[in-house]
PDB file of C-alpha atoms and ligand atoms in Angstrom:
ATOM      1  CA  MET O  45       2.214  17.725 -12.391  1.00 84.00           C
ATOM      2  CA  GLY O  46       0.384  15.807  -9.788  1.00 96.00           C
ATOM      3  CA  VAL O  47       1.376  15.178  -6.222  1.00 98.00           C
ATOM      4  CA  THR O  48       5.153  14.973  -5.593  1.00 98.00           C
ATOM      5  CA  ILE O  49       7.390  13.687  -2.832  1.00 98.00           C
ATOM      6  CA  ASN O  50       8.002  17.504  -2.114  1.00 98.00           C
ATOM      7  CA  ASP O  51       4.322  17.885  -1.297  1.00 98.00           C
ATOM      8  CA  LEU O  52       4.444  15.137   1.156  1.00 98.00           C
ATOM      9  CA  ALA O  53       7.531  16.783   2.901  1.00 98.00           C
ATOM     10  CA  THR O  54       5.589  20.051   3.064  1.00 98.00           C
ATOM     11  CA  ALA O  55       2.618  18.249   4.486  1.00 98.00           C
ATOM     12  CA  LYS O  56       4.847  16.901   7.220  1.00 98.00           C
ATOM     13  CA  ARG O  57       6.364  20.368   7.908  1.00 98.00           C
ATOM     14  CA  GLU O  58       3.069  21.910   8.093  1.00 98.00           C
ATOM     15  CA  GLY O  59       1.528  19.285  10.304  1.00 98.00           C
ATOM     16  CA  ARG O  60      -1.113  18.206   7.576  1.00 98.00           C
ATOM     17  CA  ARG O  61      -2.037  14.548   7.804  1.00 98.00           C
ATOM     18  CA  PHE O  62      -2.668  12.765   4.444  1.00 98.00           C
ATOM     19  CA  ALA O  63      -4.234   9.526   3.273  1.00 98.00           C
ATOM     20  CA  MET O  64      -2.765   6.776   1.090  1.00 98.00           C
ATOM     21  CA  LEU O  65      -4.713   3.874  -0.241  1.00 98.00           C
ATOM     22  CA  THR O  66      -3.859   0.816  -2.356  1.00 98.00           C
ATOM     23  CA  ALA O  67      -5.300   0.408  -5.817  1.00 98.00           C
ATOM     24  CA  TYR O  68      -4.877  -2.443  -8.349  1.00 98.00           C
ATOM     25  CA  ASP O  69      -6.818  -1.495 -11.345  1.00 98.00           C
ATOM     26  CA  TRP O  70      -8.129   1.218 -13.644  1.00 98.00           C
ATOM     27  CA  PRO O  71     -11.597   1.747 -12.275  1.00 98.00           C
ATOM     28  CA  THR O  72     -10.713   1.994  -8.713  1.00 98.00           C
ATOM     29  CA  ALA O  73      -7.816   4.330  -9.614  1.00 98.00           C
ATOM     30  CA  ARG O  74     -10.242   6.525 -11.319  1.00 98.00           C
ATOM     31  CA  LEU O  75     -12.544   6.557  -8.220  1.00 98.00           C
ATOM     32  CA  LEU O  76      -9.584   7.292  -5.850  1.00 98.00           C
ATOM     33  CA  THR O  77      -8.681  10.156  -8.145  1.00 98.00           C
ATOM     34  CA  GLU O  78     -12.249  11.436  -7.985  1.00 98.00           C
ATOM     35  CA  ALA O  79     -11.938  11.170  -4.087  1.00 98.00           C
ATOM     36  CA  GLY O  80      -8.740  13.181  -4.223  1.00 98.00           C
ATOM     37  CA  ILE O  81      -6.519  10.601  -2.554  1.00 98.00           C
ATOM     38  CA  PRO O  82      -3.036  12.099  -2.873  1.00 98.00           C
ATOM     39  CA  VAL O  83      -0.855   8.810  -2.645  1.00 99.00           C
ATOM     40  CA  ILE O  84      -1.766   5.577  -4.289  1.00 99.00           C
ATOM     41  CA  LEU O  85       0.150   2.344  -3.605  1.00 99.00           C
ATOM     42  CA  VAL O  86       0.007  -0.527  -6.013  1.00 99.00           C
ATOM     43  CA  GLY O  87       0.707  -2.831  -3.030  1.00 98.00           C
ATOM     44  CA  ASP O  88       2.012  -6.359  -3.183  1.00 98.00           C
ATOM     45  CA  SER O  89      -1.199  -6.948  -1.271  1.00 97.00           C
ATOM     46  CA  LEU O  90      -2.391  -7.475  -4.743  1.00 98.00           C
ATOM     47  CA  ALA O  91      -1.401 -11.061  -4.016  1.00 97.00           C
ATOM     48  CA  ASP O  92      -3.836 -11.796  -1.265  1.00 94.00           C
ATOM     49  CA  ASN O  93      -6.590  -9.304  -2.006  1.00 95.00           C
ATOM     50  CA  VAL O  94      -7.004  -9.641  -5.746  1.00 96.00           C
ATOM     51  CA  LEU O  95      -5.164 -12.726  -7.031  1.00 97.00           C
ATOM     52  CA  GLY O  96      -6.066 -15.219  -4.269  1.00 94.00           C
ATOM     53  CA  TYR O  97      -2.663 -16.101  -3.070  1.00 96.00           C
ATOM     54  CA  ALA O  98      -2.368 -16.921   0.646  1.00 94.00           C
ATOM     55  CA  ASN O  99       0.102 -14.085   1.468  1.00 95.00           C
ATOM     56  CA  THR O 100       2.139 -11.472  -0.430  1.00 97.00           C
ATOM     57  CA  LEU O 101       5.093 -13.809  -1.158  1.00 98.00           C
ATOM     58  CA  PRO O 102       4.038 -15.514  -4.475  1.00 98.00           C
ATOM     59  CA  VAL O 103       3.131 -12.355  -6.511  1.00 98.00           C
ATOM     60  CA  SER O 104       5.516 -11.681  -9.373  1.00 98.00           C
ATOM     61  CA  MET O 105       6.970  -8.548 -10.960  1.00 98.00           C
ATOM     62  CA  ALA O 106       5.080  -9.254 -14.196  1.00 98.00           C
ATOM     63  CA  GLU O 107       1.787  -9.492 -12.193  1.00 98.00           C
ATOM     64  CA  MET O 108       2.668  -6.151 -10.362  1.00 98.00           C
ATOM     65  CA  LEU O 109       3.616  -4.423 -13.601  1.00 98.00           C
ATOM     66  CA  HIS O 110       0.341  -5.466 -15.231  1.00 98.00           C
ATOM     67  CA  HIS O 111      -1.740  -3.864 -12.401  1.00 98.00           C
ATOM     68  CA  ALA O 112       0.635  -0.852 -12.144  1.00 99.00           C
ATOM     69  CA  ARG O 113       0.009   0.135 -15.741  1.00 98.00           C
ATOM     70  CA  ALA O 114      -3.696  -0.138 -15.183  1.00 98.00           C
ATOM     71  CA  VAL O 115      -3.578   2.133 -12.083  1.00 98.00           C
ATOM     72  CA  ALA O 116      -1.345   4.643 -13.847  1.00 98.00           C
ATOM     73  CA  ARG O 117      -3.802   4.997 -16.634  1.00 98.00           C
ATOM     74  CA  GLY O 118      -6.543   5.835 -14.101  1.00 98.00           C
ATOM     75  CA  ALA O 119      -4.725   8.092 -11.607  1.00 98.00           C
ATOM     76  CA  PRO O 120      -3.176  11.140 -13.393  1.00 97.00           C
ATOM     77  CA  ASP O 121      -2.984  13.276 -10.217  1.00 97.00           C
ATOM     78  CA  ALA O 122      -1.765  11.090  -7.321  1.00 98.00           C
ATOM     79  CA  LEU O 123       1.750  10.168  -6.377  1.00 98.00           C
ATOM     80  CA  LEU O 124       1.887   6.435  -7.497  1.00 99.00           C
ATOM     81  CA  VAL O 125       4.135   4.033  -5.551  1.00 99.00           C
ATOM     82  CA  GLY O 126       5.012   0.527  -6.917  1.00 98.00           C
ATOM     83  CA  ASP O 127       5.658  -2.162  -4.144  1.00 98.00           C
ATOM     84  CA  MET O 128       8.675  -4.179  -4.963  1.00 98.00           C
ATOM     85  CA  PRO O 129       7.524  -7.768  -4.678  1.00 98.00           C
ATOM     86  CA  PHE O 130       9.359 -10.442  -2.675  1.00 98.00           C
ATOM     87  CA  GLY O 131      12.420 -11.750  -4.602  1.00 97.00           C
ATOM     88  CA  THR O 132      13.095  -8.524  -6.693  1.00 97.00           C
ATOM     89  CA  TYR O 133      15.408  -6.989  -4.079  1.00 97.00           C
ATOM     90  CA  GLN O 134      16.490  -9.807  -1.768  1.00 94.00           C
ATOM     91  CA  SER O 135      19.232 -10.982  -4.095  1.00 92.00           C
ATOM     92  CA  GLY O 136      21.150  -7.900  -4.848  1.00 89.00           C
ATOM     93  CA  CYS O 137      21.019  -4.160  -5.892  1.00 91.00           C
ATOM     94  CA  ASP O 138      21.519  -4.602  -9.657  1.00 93.00           C
ATOM     95  CA  ALA O 139      18.481  -6.764 -10.117  1.00 95.00           C
ATOM     96  CA  ALA O 140      16.536  -4.443  -7.641  1.00 97.00           C
ATOM     97  CA  VAL O 141      17.389  -1.298  -9.701  1.00 97.00           C
ATOM     98  CA  ALA O 142      16.247  -3.038 -12.879  1.00 97.00           C
ATOM     99  CA  ALA O 143      12.903  -3.790 -11.327  1.00 98.00           C
ATOM    100  CA  ALA O 144      12.460  -0.356  -9.897  1.00 98.00           C
ATOM    101  CA  VAL O 145      13.219   1.089 -13.340  1.00 98.00           C
ATOM    102  CA  ASP O 146      10.536  -1.174 -14.786  1.00 98.00           C
ATOM    103  CA  PHE O 147       8.066   0.269 -12.210  1.00 98.00           C
ATOM    104  CA  LEU O 148       8.806   3.846 -13.210  1.00 98.00           C
ATOM    105  CA  LYS O 149       8.448   2.927 -16.887  1.00 98.00           C
ATOM    106  CA  ALA O 150       5.100   1.461 -15.992  1.00 98.00           C
ATOM    107  CA  GLY O 151       3.994   4.877 -14.705  1.00 98.00           C
ATOM    108  CA  MET O 152       4.919   4.696 -10.990  1.00 98.00           C
ATOM    109  CA  HIS O 153       6.711   7.608  -9.441  1.00 98.00           C
ATOM    110  CA  ALA O 154       8.420   5.806  -6.657  1.00 98.00           C
ATOM    111  CA  VAL O 155       8.882   2.303  -5.221  1.00 98.00           C
ATOM    112  CA  LYS O 156       8.435   0.756  -1.742  1.00 98.00           C
ATOM    113  CA  VAL O 157      10.686  -1.821  -0.087  1.00 98.00           C
ATOM    114  CA  GLU O 158      10.354  -3.629   3.259  1.00 98.00           C
ATOM    115  CA  GLY O 159      12.817  -3.875   6.102  1.00 98.00           C
ATOM    116  CA  GLY O 160      15.657  -2.109   7.720  1.00 98.00           C
ATOM    117  CA  TRP O 161      18.341  -3.953   5.866  1.00 97.00           C
ATOM    118  CA  VAL O 162      17.766  -2.190   2.560  1.00 97.00           C
ATOM    119  CA  LEU O 163      19.988   0.784   3.344  1.00 97.00           C
ATOM    120  CA  ASP O 164      22.334   0.361   0.261  1.00 97.00           C
ATOM    121  CA  LEU O 165      19.594  -0.178  -2.033  1.00 97.00           C
ATOM    122  CA  VAL O 166      17.769   2.978  -0.783  1.00 98.00           C
ATOM    123  CA  ALA O 167      20.887   4.955  -1.405  1.00 98.00           C
ATOM    124  CA  ARG O 168      21.443   3.397  -4.788  1.00 97.00           C
ATOM    125  CA  LEU O 169      17.931   3.975  -5.942  1.00 98.00           C
ATOM    126  CA  THR O 170      17.672   7.581  -4.736  1.00 98.00           C
ATOM    127  CA  GLN O 171      21.035   8.469  -6.298  1.00 97.00           C
ATOM    128  CA  ARG O 172      19.620   7.271  -9.587  1.00 97.00           C
ATOM    129  CA  GLY O 173      16.474   9.335  -9.255  1.00 98.00           C
ATOM    130  CA  ILE O 174      14.154   6.799  -8.039  1.00 98.00           C
ATOM    131  CA  PRO O 175      12.340   7.907  -4.826  1.00 98.00           C
ATOM    132  CA  VAL O 176      11.872   5.241  -2.156  1.00 98.00           C
ATOM    133  CA  MET O 177       9.300   4.664   0.356  1.00 99.00           C
ATOM    134  CA  CYS O 178      10.396   2.308   3.157  1.00 98.00           C
ATOM    135  CA  HIS O 179       8.330  -0.042   5.385  1.00 98.00           C
ATOM    136  CA  LEU O 180       9.154  -1.042   9.005  1.00 98.00           C
ATOM    137  CA  GLY O 181       7.457  -3.055  11.763  1.00 98.00           C
ATOM    138  CA  LEU O 182       5.163  -5.898  10.667  1.00 98.00           C
ATOM    139  CA  THR O 183       6.489  -6.215   7.142  1.00 98.00           C
ATOM    140  CA  PRO O 184       4.316  -8.956   5.575  1.00 97.00           C
ATOM    141  CA  GLN O 185       7.165 -10.287   3.369  1.00 98.00           C
ATOM    142  CA  SER O 186       8.800 -11.454   6.629  1.00 97.00           C
ATOM    143  CA  VAL O 187       5.837 -13.334   7.703  1.00 96.00           C
ATOM    144  CA  ASN O 188       7.800 -16.575   7.975  1.00 97.00           C
ATOM    145  CA  ALA O 189      10.558 -15.062   9.860  1.00 96.00           C
ATOM    146  CA  PHE O 190       8.130 -13.532  12.296  1.00 96.00           C
ATOM    147  CA  GLY O 191       6.212 -16.769  12.674  1.00 96.00           C
ATOM    148  CA  GLY O 192       3.008 -15.189  11.647  1.00 94.00           C
ATOM    149  CA  MET O 193       1.528 -11.804  11.218  1.00 94.00           C
ATOM    150  CA  ARG O 194       2.646 -10.465  14.614  1.00 95.00           C
ATOM    151  CA  VAL O 195       2.787  -6.947  15.936  1.00 97.00           C
ATOM    152  CA  GLN O 196       6.451  -6.015  16.175  1.00 98.00           C
ATOM    153  CA  GLY O 197       8.270  -3.670  18.659  1.00 97.00           C
ATOM    154  CA  ARG O 198       7.107  -5.489  21.782  1.00 97.00           C
ATOM    155  CA  THR O 199      10.532  -5.917  23.356  1.00 97.00           C
ATOM    156  CA  GLU O 200      13.035  -3.128  24.121  1.00 98.00           C
ATOM    157  CA  ASP O 201      15.611  -4.648  21.583  1.00 98.00           C
ATOM    158  CA  SER O 202      13.046  -4.829  18.771  1.00 98.00           C
ATOM    159  CA  ARG O 203      11.808  -1.166  19.521  1.00 98.00           C
ATOM    160  CA  GLU O 204      15.337   0.155  19.418  1.00 98.00           C
ATOM    161  CA  GLN O 205      16.032  -1.783  16.283  1.00 98.00           C
ATOM    162  CA  ILE O 206      12.921  -0.309  14.542  1.00 98.00           C
ATOM    163  CA  VAL O 207      13.970   3.251  15.736  1.00 98.00           C
ATOM    164  CA  SER O 208      17.506   2.963  14.574  1.00 98.00           C
ATOM    165  CA  ASP O 209      16.412   1.485  11.256  1.00 98.00           C
ATOM    166  CA  ALA O 210      13.988   4.474  10.655  1.00 98.00           C
ATOM    167  CA  ILE O 211      16.738   6.973  11.388  1.00 98.00           C
ATOM    168  CA  ALA O 212      19.187   5.130   9.018  1.00 98.00           C
ATOM    169  CA  LEU O 213      16.588   4.892   6.235  1.00 98.00           C
ATOM    170  CA  GLU O 214      15.862   8.544   6.403  1.00 98.00           C
ATOM    171  CA  ARG O 215      19.662   9.232   6.242  1.00 98.00           C
ATOM    172  CA  ALA O 216      19.975   6.898   3.210  1.00 98.00           C
ATOM    173  CA  GLY O 217      17.350   8.973   1.340  1.00 98.00           C
ATOM    174  CA  ALA O 218      13.865   7.457   1.873  1.00 98.00           C
ATOM    175  CA  PHE O 219      11.109  10.035   1.361  1.00 98.00           C
ATOM    176  CA  ALA O 220       8.568   8.319   3.615  1.00 99.00           C
ATOM    177  CA  ILE O 221       8.302   5.203   5.865  1.00 99.00           C
ATOM    178  CA  VAL O 222       5.358   3.003   6.295  1.00 98.00           C
ATOM    179  CA  LEU O 223       5.028   1.905   9.918  1.00 98.00           C
ATOM    180  CA  GLU O 224       2.918  -1.214  10.251  1.00 98.00           C
ATOM    181  CA  GLY O 225       1.760  -3.293  13.195  1.00 98.00           C
ATOM    182  CA  MET O 226       3.588  -1.769  16.069  1.00 98.00           C
ATOM    183  CA  PRO O 227       2.598  -0.144  19.393  1.00 98.00           C
ATOM    184  CA  ARG O 228       1.267   3.314  18.926  1.00 98.00           C
ATOM    185  CA  ASP O 229       3.700   4.988  21.344  1.00 98.00           C
ATOM    186  CA  LEU O 230       6.661   3.559  19.159  1.00 98.00           C
ATOM    187  CA  ALA O 231       5.156   4.970  15.928  1.00 98.00           C
ATOM    188  CA  ALA O 232       4.655   8.289  17.739  1.00 98.00           C
ATOM    189  CA  ARG O 233       8.197   8.474  18.873  1.00 98.00           C
ATOM    190  CA  ILE O 234       9.595   7.569  15.423  1.00 98.00           C
ATOM    191  CA  THR O 235       7.277  10.211  13.774  1.00 98.00           C
ATOM    192  CA  ALA O 236       8.475  12.906  16.124  1.00 98.00           C
ATOM    193  CA  MET O 237      12.171  11.955  15.405  1.00 98.00           C
ATOM    194  CA  LEU O 238      11.957  11.941  11.589  1.00 98.00           C
ATOM    195  CA  THR O 239      11.714  14.903   9.161  1.00 98.00           C
ATOM    196  CA  ILE O 240      10.124  12.627   6.487  1.00 98.00           C
ATOM    197  CA  PRO O 241       6.513  11.571   6.822  1.00 98.00           C
ATOM    198  CA  THR O 242       5.608   8.285   8.517  1.00 99.00           C
ATOM    199  CA  ILE O 243       2.396   6.556   7.082  1.00 98.00           C
ATOM    200  CA  GLY O 244       0.799   4.272   9.721  1.00 98.00           C
ATOM    201  CA  ILE O 245      -1.236   1.091   9.359  1.00 98.00           C
ATOM    202  CA  GLY O 246      -1.882  -0.540  12.537  1.00 98.00           C
ATOM    203  CA  ALA O 247       0.572   1.897  14.192  1.00 98.00           C
ATOM    204  CA  GLY O 248      -1.940   4.261  15.933  1.00 98.00           C
ATOM    205  CA  PRO O 249      -3.177   7.853  15.218  1.00 98.00           C
ATOM    206  CA  ASP O 250       0.019   9.694  15.750  1.00 98.00           C
ATOM    207  CA  CYS O 251       1.672   9.007  12.283  1.00 98.00           C
ATOM    208  CA  ASP O 252       1.808  11.828   9.680  1.00 98.00           C
ATOM    209  CA  ALA O 253      -0.424   9.839   7.309  1.00 98.00           C
ATOM    210  CA  GLN O 254      -2.417   6.614   7.262  1.00 98.00           C
ATOM    211  CA  VAL O 255      -2.814   3.904   4.666  1.00 98.00           C
ATOM    212  CA  LEU O 256      -5.376   1.066   4.400  1.00 97.00           C
ATOM    213  CA  VAL O 257      -5.704  -1.789   1.873  1.00 96.00           C
ATOM    214  CA  LEU O 258      -8.629  -0.497  -0.406  1.00 97.00           C
ATOM    215  CA  HIS O 259     -10.389  -3.985  -0.156  1.00 95.00           C
ATOM    216  CA  ASP O 260     -10.508  -3.916   3.757  1.00 94.00           C
ATOM    217  CA  LEU O 261     -11.947  -0.314   3.496  1.00 94.00           C
ATOM    218  CA  LEU O 262     -14.610  -1.728   1.033  1.00 95.00           C
ATOM    219  CA  GLY O 263     -15.229  -5.057   2.770  1.00 92.00           C
ATOM    220  CA  ILE O 264     -14.516  -6.952  -0.470  1.00 91.00           C
ATOM    221  CA  THR O 265     -11.672  -9.347   0.477  1.00 83.00           C
ATOM    222  CA  PRO O 266     -13.113 -12.747   1.023  1.00 73.00           C
ATOM    223  CA  HIS O 267     -10.680 -13.796   3.673  1.00 68.00           C
ATOM    224  CA  THR O 268     -11.115 -10.601   5.754  1.00 66.00           C
ATOM    225  CA  ARG O 269     -14.916 -10.189   5.346  1.00 67.00           C
ATOM    226  CA  GLY O 270     -16.407 -10.384   8.848  1.00 66.00           C
ATOM    227  CA  SER O 271     -12.938 -10.731  10.373  1.00 75.00           C
ATOM    228  CA  LEU O 272     -10.969  -7.719   9.730  1.00 82.00           C
ATOM    229  CA  PRO O 273      -7.640  -7.180  11.316  1.00 85.00           C
ATOM    230  CA  LYS O 274      -7.977  -4.994  14.607  1.00 89.00           C
ATOM    231  CA  PHE O 275      -6.484  -1.847  12.814  1.00 91.00           C
ATOM    232  CA  ALA O 276      -8.680  -1.853   9.771  1.00 91.00           C
ATOM    233  CA  ARG O 277     -12.135  -0.371   9.327  1.00 92.00           C
ATOM    234  CA  THR O 278     -14.755  -1.265   6.671  1.00 91.00           C
ATOM    235  CA  PHE O 279     -15.835   2.325   5.659  1.00 94.00           C
ATOM    236  CA  ALA O 280     -18.450   1.091   3.196  1.00 94.00           C
ATOM    237  CA  ASP O 281     -19.572  -2.579   2.833  1.00 92.00           C
ATOM    238  CA  VAL O 282     -19.307  -2.861  -0.812  1.00 95.00           C
ATOM    239  CA  GLY O 283     -18.911  -6.691  -0.370  1.00 93.00           C
ATOM    240  CA  ASP O 284     -22.587  -6.936   0.995  1.00 93.00           C
ATOM    241  CA  GLN O 285     -23.705  -4.614  -1.819  1.00 95.00           C
ATOM    242  CA  VAL O 286     -22.166  -6.836  -4.506  1.00 95.00           C
ATOM    243  CA  VAL O 287     -23.682  -9.980  -2.973  1.00 95.00           C
ATOM    244  CA  GLY O 288     -27.057  -8.341  -2.694  1.00 97.00           C
ATOM    245  CA  ALA O 289     -26.773  -6.974  -6.330  1.00 98.00           C
ATOM    246  CA  ALA O 290     -25.852 -10.410  -7.770  1.00 98.00           C
ATOM    247  CA  ARG O 291     -28.726 -12.053  -5.880  1.00 98.00           C
ATOM    248  CA  ALA O 292     -31.195  -9.373  -7.043  1.00 98.00           C
ATOM    249  CA  PHE O 293     -30.117  -9.868 -10.683  1.00 98.00           C
ATOM    250  CA  ALA O 294     -30.370 -13.563 -10.542  1.00 98.00           C
ATOM    251  CA  ALA O 295     -33.826 -13.286  -8.944  1.00 98.00           C
ATOM    252  CA  ALA O 296     -35.045 -10.754 -11.604  1.00 98.00           C
ATOM    253  CA  VAL O 297     -33.822 -13.120 -14.374  1.00 98.00           C
ATOM    254  CA  GLY O 298     -35.615 -16.136 -12.663  1.00 98.00           C
ATOM    255  CA  GLU O 299     -38.794 -14.230 -12.343  1.00 98.00           C
ATOM    256  CA  GLY O 300     -38.564 -12.795 -15.906  1.00 98.00           C
ATOM    257  CA  THR O 301     -38.686  -9.109 -14.723  1.00 98.00           C
ATOM    258  CA  PHE O 302     -35.241  -8.266 -16.249  1.00 98.00           C
ATOM    259  CA  PRO O 303     -34.906  -7.237 -18.853  1.00 97.00           C
ATOM    260  CA  ASP O 304     -38.310  -5.565 -19.030  1.00 96.00           C
ATOM    261  CA  ASP O 305     -39.577  -3.504 -21.954  1.00 96.00           C
ATOM    262  CA  ALA O 306     -37.730  -0.352 -20.873  1.00 96.00           C
ATOM    263  CA  HIS O 307     -34.399  -2.230 -21.296  1.00 96.00           C
ATOM    264  CA  SER O 308     -35.220  -3.684 -24.633  1.00 97.00           C
ATOM    265  CA  PHE O 309     -34.609  -2.413 -28.123  1.00 98.00           C
ATOM    266  CA  HIS O 310     -37.485  -1.744 -30.524  1.00 96.00           C
TER     267      HIS O 310
HETATM  268  O1  KIV F 504       1.004  -4.024   0.019  1.00 63.32           O
HETATM  269  C1  KIV F 504       0.391  -3.294   0.679  1.00 63.32           C
HETATM  270  O2  KIV F 504      -0.880  -3.096   0.575  1.00 63.32           O
HETATM  271  C2  KIV F 504       1.231  -2.621   1.761  1.00 63.32           C
HETATM  272  C3  KIV F 504       0.349  -1.652   2.688  1.00 63.32           C
HETATM  273  C4  KIV F 504      -0.320  -2.414   3.703  1.00 63.32           C
HETATM  274  C5  KIV F 504       1.206  -0.668   3.217  1.00 63.32           C
HETATM  275  O3  KIV F 504       2.278  -2.700   1.749  1.00 63.32           O
END
């Protein structure tokens, strides 16, 4: 058995930070496995990073499952989390449970849902043996309610709401909570209060774990190339490498230097 939710609980208890990354296909899942990444999220960021939608709202369950299956084939060791797309859990628990079951049948080990209002759903899913990761703060599926991708937890009311949501979600059975787009002191406070791991993105360094969108880390998302969000870092500029390689190939073809004799059959 690969990484389990128990391993993440142990990491929190022992004060060991861990990394989560998104993946959307088989080759990157293979590469993340080679890198030993313990938790892989098939994020609904599939929408704006791979499928070319403007934000995460349009991606469908069918699209998510197609990519989840590919990731599952490439990542035998990691804990795999399927991100419930917008519309699969907003209208009621029965439809949501069915969607979560589809994710587990596609090879995921857990699902992720956004917001603090999902308490009943978290309890229903965990009672049915489906581990749930929650997501608080700047939850991208609420972009319209927030009036844009705005850092949350800036007012006292908003801070207290996020703290009480985090405590309630832990009690409802969540095994981890992503904290996105919030002041670092708020994320630190929540991390200290909870016994389950917090996974930060734009929430400062004091969370138990960190997550990034793989395409930000690699510099390959067209709309963030050169204008990454403040919290992200391009650890390797694969985008530039791809552009350079494509240009070099086209130039070699134009000059007649590729293929040469060494790349030809005799
Ligand atoms: O969809 C996603 O990639 C996410 C992460 C940013 C946590 O939800």
